[in-house]
């Protein structure tokens, strides 16, 4: 089956049938969090979509959903916040975020007001703890 090449550099099967999950890259593989996430993606045969830049626009998010089948979003809160705030005023962006199977973020908290709005409006937010915190919690006596 012929693939679809994006102007952003990703190639996807035309009907998204090859894999079940399509995720966005959150940053450089030099970042420990992205390295661990990528290992999990590879282990489960996930299609990884490379955006044009880490702080990609809601327009590019729409393109990745409609052309590449993006169904799980993984971003730093600083950049995710732009999409959440756009969703508050743009029904199309809201629909895109609402359609996600998961919206994963870590590194910093979202502003409380935006996080509450997202949960109240049914966005499937998930906070990921950094590996350093998980290791610290496992090694620290209760």
C-alpha atoms as a printed R data frame, in Angstrom:
    type eleno elety resid chain resno       x      y      z
1   ATOM     1    CA   UNK     A     1   0.000  0.000  0.000
2   ATOM     2    CA   UNK     A     2   1.292  3.439 -0.869
3   ATOM     3    CA   UNK     A     3   2.176  5.731  2.005
4   ATOM     4    CA   UNK     A     4   1.322  9.356  2.535
5   ATOM     5    CA   UNK     A     5   4.323 11.687  2.870
6   ATOM     6    CA   UNK     A     6   3.650 14.759  4.948
7   ATOM     7    CA   UNK     A     7   5.146 18.184  4.391
8   ATOM     8    CA   UNK     A     8   6.425 17.724  7.948
9   ATOM     9    CA   UNK     A     9   8.465 14.631  7.076
10  ATOM    10    CA   UNK     A    10   6.328 11.721  8.333
11  ATOM    11    CA   UNK     A    11   5.214  8.809  6.209
12  ATOM    12    CA   UNK     A    12   2.068  6.911  7.078
13  ATOM    13    CA   UNK     A    13   0.088  4.122  5.472
14  ATOM    14    CA   UNK     A    14  -2.852  5.540  3.536
15  ATOM    15    CA   UNK     A    15  -5.439  3.808  5.729
16  ATOM    16    CA   UNK     A    16  -3.458  3.693  9.014
17  ATOM    17    CA   UNK     A    17  -3.960 -0.087  9.068
18  ATOM    18    CA   UNK     A    18  -0.366 -1.086  9.796
19  ATOM    19    CA   UNK     A    19  -0.399 -0.136 13.482
20  ATOM    20    CA   UNK     A    20  -2.838  0.704 16.240
21  ATOM    21    CA   UNK     A    21  -1.206  3.669 17.943
22  ATOM    22    CA   UNK     A    22   0.214  6.796 16.383
23  ATOM    23    CA   UNK     A    23   2.166  9.112 18.673
24  ATOM    24    CA   UNK     A    24   3.963 12.404 18.347
25  ATOM    25    CA   UNK     A    25   7.593 12.800 19.316
26  ATOM    26    CA   UNK     A    26   8.054 15.104 22.284
27  ATOM    27    CA   UNK     A    27  11.655 16.107 21.645
28  ATOM    28    CA   UNK     A    28  15.218 15.021 21.101
29  ATOM    29    CA   UNK     A    29  16.293 11.432 21.759
30  ATOM    30    CA   UNK     A    30  19.071 12.978 23.845
31  ATOM    31    CA   UNK     A    31  16.366 13.772 26.427
32  ATOM    32    CA   UNK     A    32  16.083 10.868 28.873
33  ATOM    33    CA   UNK     A    33  12.284 11.037 28.874
34  ATOM    34    CA   UNK     A    34  12.044 10.817 25.084
35  ATOM    35    CA   UNK     A    35  14.570  7.965 25.050
36  ATOM    36    CA   UNK     A    36  12.510  5.902 27.512
37  ATOM    37    CA   UNK     A    37   9.268  6.736 25.713
38  ATOM    38    CA   UNK     A    38  10.770  5.768 22.352
39  ATOM    39    CA   UNK     A    39  11.891  2.382 23.685
40  ATOM    40    CA   UNK     A    40   8.315  1.685 24.726
41  ATOM    41    CA   UNK     A    41   6.990  2.881 21.363
42  ATOM    42    CA   UNK     A    42   9.401  0.603 19.507
43  ATOM    43    CA   UNK     A    43   8.579 -2.352 21.754
44  ATOM    44    CA   UNK     A    44   4.875 -2.037 20.916
45  ATOM    45    CA   UNK     A    45   5.334 -1.333 17.201
46  ATOM    46    CA   UNK     A    46   3.949  2.173 17.407
47  ATOM    47    CA   UNK     A    47   4.081  4.589 14.487
48  ATOM    48    CA   UNK     A    48   5.958  7.718 15.565
49  ATOM    49    CA   UNK     A    49   5.122 11.003 13.878
50  ATOM    50    CA   UNK     A    50   7.877 13.628 13.778
51  ATOM    51    CA   UNK     A    51   6.448 17.164 13.864
52  ATOM    52    CA   UNK     A    52   8.239 20.065 12.176
53  ATOM    53    CA   UNK     A    53   9.261 21.462 15.583
54  ATOM    54    CA   UNK     A    54   8.635 20.663 19.244
55  ATOM    55    CA   UNK     A    55   6.233 23.589 19.666
56  ATOM    56    CA   UNK     A    56   4.095 22.652 16.649
57  ATOM    57    CA   UNK     A    57   0.897 24.563 15.930
58  ATOM    58    CA   UNK     A    58  -2.671 23.359 16.301
59  ATOM    59    CA   UNK     A    59  -2.848 23.461 12.484
60  ATOM    60    CA   UNK     A    60  -0.011 20.945 12.301
61  ATOM    61    CA   UNK     A    61  -1.690 18.879 15.035
62  ATOM    62    CA   UNK     A    62  -4.808 18.756 12.856
63  ATOM    63    CA   UNK     A    63  -2.725 17.653  9.885
64  ATOM    64    CA   UNK     A    64  -1.063 14.867 11.901
65  ATOM    65    CA   UNK     A    65  -4.484 13.610 13.045
66  ATOM    66    CA   UNK     A    66  -6.163 13.766  9.648
67  ATOM    67    CA   UNK     A    67  -3.293 12.584  7.452
68  ATOM    68    CA   UNK     A    68  -1.210 10.380  9.734
69  ATOM    69    CA   UNK     A    69  -3.823  9.034 12.158
70  ATOM    70    CA   UNK     A    70  -2.332 10.572 15.310
71  ATOM    71    CA   UNK     A    71  -4.344  9.250 18.251
72  ATOM    72    CA   UNK     A    72  -2.007  9.780 21.212
73  ATOM    73    CA   UNK     A    73  -0.406 13.116 21.961
74  ATOM    74    CA   UNK     A    74   2.791 13.344 24.008
75  ATOM    75    CA   UNK     A    75   4.010 16.894 24.698
76  ATOM    76    CA   UNK     A    76   5.670 19.000 27.320
77  ATOM    77    CA   UNK     A    77   3.027 21.040 29.182
78  ATOM    78    CA   UNK     A    78   4.424 24.332 27.904
79  ATOM    79    CA   UNK     A    79   3.540 23.323 24.330
80  ATOM    80    CA   UNK     A    80   0.421 21.305 25.153
81  ATOM    81    CA   UNK     A    81  -0.999 24.393 26.834
82  ATOM    82    CA   UNK     A    82  -1.199 26.160 23.456
83  ATOM    83    CA   UNK     A    83  -3.489 23.414 22.103
84  ATOM    84    CA   UNK     A    84  -5.635 23.369 25.249
85  ATOM    85    CA   UNK     A    85  -6.101 27.131 25.124
86  ATOM    86    CA   UNK     A    86  -6.876 26.963 21.400
87  ATOM    87    CA   UNK     A    87  -9.436 24.235 22.154
88  ATOM    88    CA   UNK     A    88 -11.242 26.575 24.525
89  ATOM    89    CA   UNK     A    89 -12.004 28.970 21.642
90  ATOM    90    CA   UNK     A    90 -11.845 26.713 18.564
91  ATOM    91    CA   UNK     A    91 -14.304 23.780 18.332
92  ATOM    92    CA   UNK     A    92 -12.151 22.050 15.684
93  ATOM    93    CA   UNK     A    93  -9.108 21.960 17.981
94  ATOM    94    CA   UNK     A    94 -11.343 20.855 20.868
95  ATOM    95    CA   UNK     A    95 -12.669 17.997 18.709
96  ATOM    96    CA   UNK     A    96  -9.139 16.925 17.857
97  ATOM    97    CA   UNK     A    97  -8.048 16.840 21.505
98  ATOM    98    CA   UNK     A    98 -11.291 15.134 22.543
99  ATOM    99    CA   UNK     A    99 -10.673 12.399 19.928
100 ATOM   100    CA   UNK     A   100  -7.256 11.483 21.375
101 ATOM   101    CA   UNK     A   101  -6.970  8.104 23.092
102 ATOM   102    CA   UNK     A   102  -4.474  9.725 25.450
103 ATOM   103    CA   UNK     A   103  -2.839 13.104 26.020
104 ATOM   104    CA   UNK     A   104   0.378 12.491 27.932
105 ATOM   105    CA   UNK     A   105   2.472 15.222 29.509
106 ATOM   106    CA   UNK     A   106   5.270 15.450 32.044
107 ATOM   107    CA   UNK     A   107   8.090 17.669 33.195
108 ATOM   108    CA   UNK     A   108   5.990 20.550 34.547
109 ATOM   109    CA   UNK     A   109   2.438 20.913 35.794
110 ATOM   110    CA   UNK     A   110  -0.239 22.491 33.633
111 ATOM   111    CA   UNK     A   111  -1.808 25.619 35.104
112 ATOM   112    CA   UNK     A   112  -4.593 24.425 37.429
113 ATOM   113    CA   UNK     A   113  -7.341 26.301 35.566
114 ATOM   114    CA   UNK     A   114  -6.376 24.746 32.216
115 ATOM   115    CA   UNK     A   115  -5.967 21.264 33.682
116 ATOM   116    CA   UNK     A   116  -9.368 21.459 35.369
117 ATOM   117    CA   UNK     A   117 -10.979 22.699 32.143
118 ATOM   118    CA   UNK     A   118  -9.435 19.787 30.234
119 ATOM   119    CA   UNK     A   119 -10.700 17.186 32.721
120 ATOM   120    CA   UNK     A   120 -14.153 18.793 32.950
121 ATOM   121    CA   UNK     A   121 -14.438 18.692 29.165
122 ATOM   122    CA   UNK     A   122 -13.464 15.052 28.819
123 ATOM   123    CA   UNK     A   123  -9.900 15.321 27.552
124 ATOM   124    CA   UNK     A   124  -7.973 12.153 28.404
125 ATOM   125    CA   UNK     A   125  -5.017 13.765 30.184
126 ATOM   126    CA   UNK     A   126  -2.375 11.554 31.703
127 ATOM   127    CA   UNK     A   127   0.608 12.787 33.707
128 ATOM   128    CA   UNK     A   128   3.842 10.828 33.382
129 ATOM   129    CA   UNK     A   129   6.337 10.876 36.214
130 ATOM   130    CA   UNK     A   130   9.964 11.302 35.153
131 ATOM   131    CA   UNK     A   131  12.142  8.166 35.554
132 ATOM   132    CA   UNK     A   132  14.263  9.945 38.185
133 ATOM   133    CA   UNK     A   133  11.199 10.507 40.414
134 ATOM   134    CA   UNK     A   134  10.003  6.923 40.010
135 ATOM   135    CA   UNK     A   135  13.468  5.598 40.939
136 ATOM   136    CA   UNK     A   136  13.655  7.972 43.923
137 ATOM   137    CA   UNK     A   137  10.223  6.845 45.170
138 ATOM   138    CA   UNK     A   138  11.196  3.176 44.814
139 ATOM   139    CA   UNK     A   139  14.447  3.663 46.731
140 ATOM   140    CA   UNK     A   140  13.027  5.902 49.469
141 ATOM   141    CA   UNK     A   141  11.705  4.059 52.545
142 ATOM   142    CA   UNK     A   142   8.082  4.821 53.410
